[in-house]
PDB file of C-alpha atoms in Angstrom:
ATOM      1  CA  ASP E   1     -11.508 -15.058  10.441  1.00 53.00           C
ATOM      2  CA  ALA E   2      -9.663 -14.929   7.271  1.00 57.00           C
ATOM      3  CA  LYS E   3      -6.518 -17.093   7.052  1.00 82.00           C
ATOM      4  CA  THR E   4      -4.544 -15.288   4.741  1.00 91.00           C
ATOM      5  CA  THR E   5      -2.780 -11.875   4.490  1.00 94.00           C
ATOM      6  CA  GLN E   6      -2.390  -9.777   1.395  1.00 96.00           C
ATOM      7  CA  PRO E   7      -1.436  -6.086   0.622  1.00 97.00           C
ATOM      8  CA  PRO E   8      -4.234  -3.420   0.656  1.00 96.00           C
ATOM      9  CA  SER E   9      -3.273  -2.151  -2.529  1.00 97.00           C
ATOM     10  CA  MET E  10      -1.066  -2.685  -5.648  1.00 97.00           C
ATOM     11  CA  ASP E  11      -0.604  -0.617  -8.924  1.00 97.00           C
ATOM     12  CA  CYS E  12       0.181  -2.342 -12.474  1.00 97.00           C
ATOM     13  CA  ALA E  13       0.703  -0.997 -15.571  1.00 97.00           C
ATOM     14  CA  GLU E  14      -1.441  -1.823 -18.437  1.00 97.00           C
ATOM     15  CA  GLY E  15      -0.114  -4.740 -20.433  1.00 97.00           C
ATOM     16  CA  ARG E  16       2.369  -5.716 -17.833  1.00 97.00           C
ATOM     17  CA  ALA E  17       2.206  -8.922 -15.440  1.00 97.00           C
ATOM     18  CA  ALA E  18       0.485  -8.371 -12.334  1.00 98.00           C
ATOM     19  CA  ASN E  19       1.680 -10.381  -9.339  1.00 98.00           C
ATOM     20  CA  LEU E  20      -0.545 -10.599  -6.127  1.00 98.00           C
ATOM     21  CA  PRO E  21       1.131 -12.144  -3.319  1.00 98.00           C
ATOM     22  CA  CYS E  22      -0.844 -13.903  -0.638  1.00 97.00           C
ATOM     23  CA  ASN E  23       0.529 -15.388   2.773  1.00 96.00           C
ATOM     24  CA  HIS E  24      -1.339 -18.394   4.351  1.00 93.00           C
ATOM     25  CA  SER E  25       1.308 -19.617   6.853  1.00 93.00           C
ATOM     26  CA  THR E  26      -1.307 -21.552   8.890  1.00 89.00           C
ATOM     27  CA  ILE E  27      -2.646 -23.437   6.194  1.00 89.00           C
ATOM     28  CA  SER E  28      -3.287 -27.253   6.646  1.00 85.00           C
ATOM     29  CA  GLY E  29      -2.414 -30.071   4.516  1.00 83.00           C
ATOM     30  CA  ASN E  30      -5.959 -30.569   2.877  1.00 81.00           C
ATOM     31  CA  GLU E  31      -6.662 -26.959   2.431  1.00 85.00           C
ATOM     32  CA  TYR E  32      -6.593 -25.424  -1.056  1.00 88.00           C
ATOM     33  CA  VAL E  33      -5.778 -21.895  -2.274  1.00 91.00           C
ATOM     34  CA  TYR E  34      -8.391 -20.161  -4.059  1.00 91.00           C
ATOM     35  CA  TRP E  35      -8.638 -16.641  -5.375  1.00 94.00           C
ATOM     36  CA  TYR E  36     -11.368 -14.833  -6.440  1.00 93.00           C
ATOM     37  CA  ARG E  37     -11.811 -10.968  -7.706  1.00 96.00           C
ATOM     38  CA  GLN E  38     -14.636  -8.384  -6.984  1.00 94.00           C
ATOM     39  CA  ILE E  39     -15.251  -5.674  -9.639  1.00 93.00           C
ATOM     40  CA  HIS E  40     -16.848  -2.659  -8.279  1.00 86.00           C
ATOM     41  CA  SER E  41     -20.348  -3.210  -7.276  1.00 80.00           C
ATOM     42  CA  GLN E  42     -20.577  -7.018  -8.635  1.00 88.00           C
ATOM     43  CA  GLY E  43     -20.717 -10.183  -7.103  1.00 91.00           C
ATOM     44  CA  PRO E  44     -17.218 -11.938  -6.718  1.00 92.00           C
ATOM     45  CA  GLN E  45     -15.818 -14.167  -9.551  1.00 93.00           C
ATOM     46  CA  TYR E  46     -13.766 -17.270  -9.074  1.00 91.00           C
ATOM     47  CA  ILE E  47     -10.493 -17.305 -10.882  1.00 95.00           C
ATOM     48  CA  ILE E  48      -8.331 -20.086  -9.970  1.00 94.00           C
ATOM     49  CA  HIS E  49      -7.675 -22.540  -7.074  1.00 91.00           C
ATOM     50  CA  GLY E  50      -4.558 -25.097  -6.279  1.00 92.00           C
ATOM     51  CA  LEU E  51      -3.378 -27.412  -3.698  1.00 91.00           C
ATOM     52  CA  LYS E  52       0.348 -27.478  -3.878  1.00 91.00           C
ATOM     53  CA  ASN E  53       1.151 -27.678  -7.830  1.00 87.00           C
ATOM     54  CA  ASN E  54       1.105 -24.589  -9.820  1.00 94.00           C
ATOM     55  CA  GLU E  55      -2.118 -24.081 -11.890  1.00 96.00           C
ATOM     56  CA  THR E  56      -2.839 -22.258 -14.939  1.00 97.00           C
ATOM     57  CA  ASN E  57      -6.636 -21.380 -16.997  1.00 95.00           C
ATOM     58  CA  GLU E  58      -7.385 -18.606 -19.223  1.00 95.00           C
ATOM     59  CA  MET E  59      -7.427 -16.174 -16.602  1.00 94.00           C
ATOM     60  CA  ALA E  60      -4.412 -16.677 -14.586  1.00 97.00           C
ATOM     61  CA  SER E  61      -1.672 -18.457 -13.095  1.00 98.00           C
ATOM     62  CA  LEU E  62      -1.192 -19.679  -9.564  1.00 98.00           C
ATOM     63  CA  ILE E  63       2.090 -20.251  -7.968  1.00 98.00           C
ATOM     64  CA  ILE E  64       2.410 -22.043  -4.888  1.00 96.00           C
ATOM     65  CA  THR E  65       5.830 -22.161  -2.809  1.00 96.00           C
ATOM     66  CA  GLU E  66       6.978 -25.545  -1.706  1.00 95.00           C
ATOM     67  CA  ASP E  67       6.241 -25.125   2.117  1.00 94.00           C
ATOM     68  CA  ARG E  68       2.692 -23.679   0.794  1.00 94.00           C
ATOM     69  CA  LYS E  69       2.885 -20.893   3.171  1.00 95.00           C
ATOM     70  CA  SER E  70       2.236 -18.564   0.326  1.00 96.00           C
ATOM     71  CA  SER E  71       1.171 -18.104  -3.005  1.00 97.00           C
ATOM     72  CA  THR E  72       0.904 -15.583  -5.879  1.00 98.00           C
ATOM     73  CA  LEU E  73      -1.540 -14.716  -8.372  1.00 98.00           C
ATOM     74  CA  ILE E  74      -0.161 -13.825 -11.750  1.00 98.00           C
ATOM     75  CA  LEU E  75      -2.315 -12.043 -14.408  1.00 98.00           C
ATOM     76  CA  PRO E  76       0.020 -12.132 -17.512  1.00 96.00           C
ATOM     77  CA  HIS E  77      -1.150  -8.939 -19.335  1.00 95.00           C
ATOM     78  CA  ALA E  78      -3.135  -6.867 -17.160  1.00 97.00           C
ATOM     79  CA  THR E  79      -5.850  -4.941 -18.520  1.00 97.00           C
ATOM     80  CA  LEU E  80      -7.928  -1.954 -17.270  1.00 97.00           C
ATOM     81  CA  ARG E  81     -10.668  -4.383 -16.810  1.00 95.00           C
ATOM     82  CA  ASP E  82      -8.800  -6.218 -14.331  1.00 97.00           C
ATOM     83  CA  THR E  83      -8.901  -3.570 -11.659  1.00 97.00           C
ATOM     84  CA  ALA E  84     -10.572  -5.077  -8.833  1.00 97.00           C
ATOM     85  CA  VAL E  85     -10.219  -6.286  -5.221  1.00 96.00           C
ATOM     86  CA  TYR E  86      -8.527  -9.763  -5.479  1.00 97.00           C
ATOM     87  CA  TYR E  87      -9.208 -12.208  -2.561  1.00 94.00           C
ATOM     88  CA  CYS E  88      -7.207 -14.879  -1.590  1.00 94.00           C
ATOM     89  CA  ILE E  89      -8.783 -17.640   0.488  1.00 89.00           C
ATOM     90  CA  VAL E  90      -7.849 -20.782   1.921  1.00 87.00           C
ATOM     91  CA  GLY E  91     -10.528 -23.623   2.383  1.00 79.00           C
ATOM     92  CA  GLY E  92     -10.712 -27.489   2.083  1.00 69.00           C
ATOM     93  CA  LYS E  93     -12.511 -29.477  -0.506  1.00 61.00           C
ATOM     94  CA  THR E  94     -13.750 -32.635   1.225  1.00 49.00           C
ATOM     95  CA  SER E  95     -16.660 -30.861   2.967  1.00 48.00           C
ATOM     96  CA  TYR E  96     -18.862 -27.871   2.560  1.00 51.00           C
ATOM     97  CA  ASP E  97     -16.838 -24.887   2.805  1.00 58.00           C
ATOM     98  CA  LYS E  98     -17.408 -21.496   4.414  1.00 64.00           C
ATOM     99  CA  VAL E  99     -15.689 -19.107   2.018  1.00 69.00           C
ATOM    100  CA  ILE E 100     -14.505 -16.552   4.120  1.00 76.00           C
ATOM    101  CA  PHE E 101     -13.457 -13.244   2.581  1.00 83.00           C
ATOM    102  CA  GLY E 102     -10.759 -11.097   4.050  1.00 86.00           C
ATOM    103  CA  PRO E 103     -10.111  -7.383   2.918  1.00 90.00           C
ATOM    104  CA  GLY E 104      -8.106  -8.559  -0.329  1.00 94.00           C
ATOM    105  CA  THR E 105      -5.840  -6.218  -2.790  1.00 97.00           C
ATOM    106  CA  SER E 106      -7.214  -3.606  -4.590  1.00 96.00           C
ATOM    107  CA  LEU E 107      -5.330  -3.800  -7.930  1.00 98.00           C
ATOM    108  CA  SER E 108      -5.666  -0.708  -9.901  1.00 98.00           C
ATOM    109  CA  VAL E 109      -4.377  -1.097 -13.543  1.00 97.00           C
ATOM    110  CA  ILE E 110      -2.771   2.087 -15.028  1.00 96.00           C
ATOM    111  CA  PRO E 111      -3.003   3.165 -18.547  1.00 95.00           C
TER     112      PRO E 111
ATOM    113  CA  GLU Z   1     -23.616 -14.426 -15.884  1.00 71.00           C
ATOM    114  CA  THR Z   2     -22.396 -16.900 -13.089  1.00 77.00           C
ATOM    115  CA  GLY Z   3     -25.688 -19.156 -13.248  1.00 92.00           C
ATOM    116  CA  VAL Z   4     -26.921 -17.389  -9.921  1.00 96.00           C
ATOM    117  CA  THR Z   5     -29.560 -15.025 -10.432  1.00 97.00           C
ATOM    118  CA  GLN Z   6     -30.686 -12.499  -7.589  1.00 97.00           C
ATOM    119  CA  THR Z   7     -34.012 -10.446  -7.579  1.00 97.00           C
ATOM    120  CA  PRO Z   8     -34.541  -7.431  -7.353  1.00 97.00           C
ATOM    121  CA  ARG Z   9     -31.020  -6.005  -8.217  1.00 96.00           C
ATOM    122  CA  HIS Z  10     -32.328  -2.721  -6.180  1.00 97.00           C
ATOM    123  CA  LEU Z  11     -34.555  -2.238  -3.138  1.00 97.00           C
ATOM    124  CA  VAL Z  12     -35.180   0.416  -1.237  1.00 96.00           C
ATOM    125  CA  MET Z  13     -37.511  -0.494   1.917  1.00 94.00           C
ATOM    126  CA  GLY Z  14     -38.885   1.484   5.089  1.00 93.00           C
ATOM    127  CA  MET Z  15     -37.998   0.353   8.464  1.00 92.00           C
ATOM    128  CA  THR Z  16     -41.415  -0.970   9.090  1.00 90.00           C
ATOM    129  CA  ASN Z  17     -41.602  -2.914   5.751  1.00 91.00           C
ATOM    130  CA  LYS Z  18     -41.407  -6.453   5.357  1.00 95.00           C
ATOM    131  CA  LYS Z  19     -39.531  -7.739   2.067  1.00 96.00           C
ATOM    132  CA  SER Z  20     -37.677 -10.701   0.829  1.00 97.00           C
ATOM    133  CA  LEU Z  21     -34.542 -11.412  -1.261  1.00 98.00           C
ATOM    134  CA  LYS Z  22     -34.335 -14.181  -4.031  1.00 98.00           C
ATOM    135  CA  CYS Z  23     -31.601 -16.211  -5.075  1.00 98.00           C
ATOM    136  CA  GLU Z  24     -31.831 -18.957  -7.844  1.00 97.00           C
ATOM    137  CA  GLN Z  25     -29.317 -21.315  -9.376  1.00 96.00           C
ATOM    138  CA  HIS Z  26     -29.618 -24.403 -11.597  1.00 89.00           C
ATOM    139  CA  LEU Z  27     -25.856 -25.482 -11.627  1.00 92.00           C
ATOM    140  CA  GLY Z  28     -26.935 -28.549  -9.843  1.00 91.00           C
ATOM    141  CA  HIS Z  29     -25.030 -26.923  -6.709  1.00 91.00           C
ATOM    142  CA  ASN Z  30     -25.955 -28.391  -3.264  1.00 88.00           C
ATOM    143  CA  ALA Z  31     -24.893 -25.438  -0.993  1.00 89.00           C
ATOM    144  CA  MET Z  32     -26.067 -21.659  -0.807  1.00 91.00           C
ATOM    145  CA  TYR Z  33     -24.760 -18.760   0.881  1.00 91.00           C
ATOM    146  CA  TRP Z  34     -25.753 -15.202   2.045  1.00 94.00           C
ATOM    147  CA  TYR Z  35     -23.168 -12.647   2.115  1.00 93.00           C
ATOM    148  CA  LYS Z  36     -23.316  -8.971   3.433  1.00 95.00           C
ATOM    149  CA  GLN Z  37     -21.215  -6.405   1.956  1.00 94.00           C
ATOM    150  CA  SER Z  38     -21.295  -2.727   3.605  1.00 93.00           C
ATOM    151  CA  ALA Z  39     -19.321  -0.028   2.034  1.00 87.00           C
ATOM    152  CA  LYS Z  40     -15.621  -0.176   2.105  1.00 78.00           C
ATOM    153  CA  LYS Z  41     -15.955  -3.555   4.078  1.00 83.00           C
ATOM    154  CA  PRO Z  42     -14.891  -7.104   3.363  1.00 85.00           C
ATOM    155  CA  LEU Z  43     -17.824  -9.699   2.869  1.00 88.00           C
ATOM    156  CA  GLU Z  44     -19.438 -10.861   5.697  1.00 90.00           C
ATOM    157  CA  LEU Z  45     -20.930 -14.342   5.440  1.00 88.00           C
ATOM    158  CA  MET Z  46     -24.448 -14.572   6.906  1.00 92.00           C
ATOM    159  CA  PHE Z  47     -26.055 -18.015   6.456  1.00 91.00           C
ATOM    160  CA  VAL Z  48     -24.970 -21.063   4.887  1.00 89.00           C
ATOM    161  CA  TYR Z  49     -27.104 -23.867   3.585  1.00 90.00           C
ATOM    162  CA  SER Z  50     -25.934 -27.422   2.694  1.00 85.00           C
ATOM    163  CA  LEU Z  51     -28.303 -29.954   1.312  1.00 81.00           C
ATOM    164  CA  GLU Z  52     -31.247 -27.513   2.161  1.00 80.00           C
ATOM    165  CA  GLU Z  53     -30.488 -27.653   5.906  1.00 82.00           C
ATOM    166  CA  ARG Z  54     -28.993 -24.331   7.701  1.00 82.00           C
ATOM    167  CA  VAL Z  55     -25.436 -25.392   8.913  1.00 78.00           C
ATOM    168  CA  GLU Z  56     -23.989 -21.991   9.769  1.00 76.00           C
ATOM    169  CA  ASN Z  57     -25.511 -18.771  11.058  1.00 78.00           C
ATOM    170  CA  ASN Z  58     -22.987 -16.121  12.269  1.00 75.00           C
ATOM    171  CA  SER Z  59     -24.973 -14.518  14.802  1.00 85.00           C
ATOM    172  CA  VAL Z  60     -27.087 -12.748  12.282  1.00 92.00           C
ATOM    173  CA  PRO Z  61     -29.808 -10.237  13.992  1.00 93.00           C
ATOM    174  CA  SER Z  62     -33.340 -12.257  13.637  1.00 93.00           C
ATOM    175  CA  ARG Z  63     -34.617  -9.541  11.436  1.00 95.00           C
ATOM    176  CA  PHE Z  64     -32.851 -11.356   8.909  1.00 96.00           C
ATOM    177  CA  SER Z  65     -34.582 -15.103   8.196  1.00 95.00           C
ATOM    178  CA  PRO Z  66     -33.087 -17.338   5.660  1.00 95.00           C
ATOM    179  CA  GLU Z  67     -35.198 -19.833   3.858  1.00 95.00           C
ATOM    180  CA  CYS Z  68     -34.143 -22.539   1.564  1.00 94.00           C
ATOM    181  CA  PRO Z  69     -37.080 -24.323   0.189  1.00 94.00           C
ATOM    182  CA  ASN Z  70     -35.152 -26.777  -1.995  1.00 92.00           C
ATOM    183  CA  SER Z  71     -31.443 -26.861  -3.351  1.00 90.00           C
ATOM    184  CA  SER Z  72     -32.136 -24.459  -6.115  1.00 94.00           C
ATOM    185  CA  HIS Z  73     -33.765 -21.525  -4.399  1.00 96.00           C
ATOM    186  CA  LEU Z  74     -32.819 -19.320  -1.460  1.00 97.00           C
ATOM    187  CA  PHE Z  75     -34.384 -16.463   0.286  1.00 97.00           C
ATOM    188  CA  LEU Z  76     -33.685 -13.845   2.728  1.00 97.00           C
ATOM    189  CA  HIS Z  77     -36.679 -12.320   4.215  1.00 97.00           C
ATOM    190  CA  LEU Z  78     -36.372  -9.150   5.975  1.00 97.00           C
ATOM    191  CA  HIS Z  79     -38.300  -6.875   8.610  1.00 94.00           C
ATOM    192  CA  THR Z  80     -38.202  -4.063  10.691  1.00 94.00           C
ATOM    193  CA  LEU Z  81     -34.524  -3.414   9.222  1.00 95.00           C
ATOM    194  CA  GLN Z  82     -32.471  -0.526  10.578  1.00 95.00           C
ATOM    195  CA  PRO Z  83     -30.528   2.052   8.470  1.00 94.00           C
ATOM    196  CA  GLU Z  84     -27.243   0.288   9.060  1.00 94.00           C
ATOM    197  CA  ASP Z  85     -28.555  -2.998   7.405  1.00 96.00           C
ATOM    198  CA  SER Z  86     -28.000  -1.111   3.767  1.00 97.00           C
ATOM    199  CA  ALA Z  87     -25.578  -2.991   2.046  1.00 96.00           C
ATOM    200  CA  LEU Z  88     -25.109  -5.386  -1.026  1.00 96.00           C
ATOM    201  CA  TYR Z  89     -26.212  -8.798  -0.194  1.00 97.00           C
ATOM    202  CA  LEU Z  90     -24.819 -11.678  -1.952  1.00 96.00           C
ATOM    203  CA  CYS Z  91     -25.603 -15.121  -2.897  1.00 96.00           C
ATOM    204  CA  ALA Z  92     -23.656 -17.648  -3.690  1.00 92.00           C
ATOM    205  CA  SER Z  93     -23.624 -21.383  -4.471  1.00 92.00           C
ATOM    206  CA  SER Z  94     -21.133 -24.514  -4.618  1.00 88.00           C
ATOM    207  CA  LEU Z  95     -20.909 -28.153  -5.065  1.00 83.00           C
ATOM    208  CA  THR Z  96     -19.710 -29.760  -1.898  1.00 73.00           C
ATOM    209  CA  GLY Z  97     -17.421 -32.638  -1.477  1.00 58.00           C
ATOM    210  CA  VAL Z  98     -16.181 -32.312  -4.982  1.00 55.00           C
ATOM    211  CA  ASN Z  99     -15.174 -28.459  -6.007  1.00 53.00           C
ATOM    212  CA  THR Z 100     -16.067 -25.729  -3.641  1.00 64.00           C
ATOM    213  CA  GLU Z 101     -15.293 -22.679  -5.581  1.00 82.00           C
ATOM    214  CA  ALA Z 102     -18.342 -20.442  -5.056  1.00 87.00           C
ATOM    215  CA  PHE Z 103     -20.534 -18.794  -7.903  1.00 91.00           C
ATOM    216  CA  PHE Z 104     -21.747 -15.747  -6.753  1.00 94.00           C
ATOM    217  CA  GLY Z 105     -25.019 -13.570  -8.052  1.00 96.00           C
ATOM    218  CA  GLN Z 106     -24.977  -9.889  -8.986  1.00 95.00           C
ATOM    219  CA  GLY Z 107     -26.169  -8.898  -5.692  1.00 96.00           C
ATOM    220  CA  THR Z 108     -29.002  -6.821  -4.200  1.00 97.00           C
ATOM    221  CA  ARG Z 109     -28.150  -3.499  -3.420  1.00 96.00           C
ATOM    222  CA  LEU Z 110     -30.532  -2.860  -0.388  1.00 97.00           C
ATOM    223  CA  THR Z 111     -31.227   0.725   1.174  1.00 97.00           C
ATOM    224  CA  VAL Z 112     -33.322   0.988   4.193  1.00 96.00           C
ATOM    225  CA  VAL Z 113     -34.952   4.419   4.843  1.00 94.00           C
TER     226      VAL Z 113
END
């Protein structure tokens, strides 16, 4: 079973920041938070991951709360191509991992 | 382009047919995965291979038979499927013990008639 909860859907205006929340209250100390997205009928795409520090790459920023029970993925300037289902997943990094997906958040970027 | 290639991209098969899906990666990954995604449902993990050994089989019916001949190739053999098996089948790979973010192929859209 997925160990995260996300809102089923969100809207964001084009050019604005999209903030996607995720709750993972049962996360254990050695588990990372991963984000993927899936554009319609394509394979999921890895976005970013982190342990406890905030992370940023060319695609997005990941903000993890100090207690690690929740996180937020930030797309700083959403475009229409960012319309997708976004998945938040927790998993370990020291052994093979079962990448288990929940229903995710369907983000619609509106012109 | 993720480095994970699946063939064919689309497949239509009858319930009595036998077919195989192929997945290939040359990323140096040592774990490979099969997922099933039915319409409007989350991805379901079917099989996991780590170092070419099956380490996970999530109660998948025997009409689905995986094969991992080496760390770069993964197959899903299909026989006597049912219409409800129609779905998008996704392959993924990752490098265990270091970074476990998975790279996905574009999937095979399977229709069973």
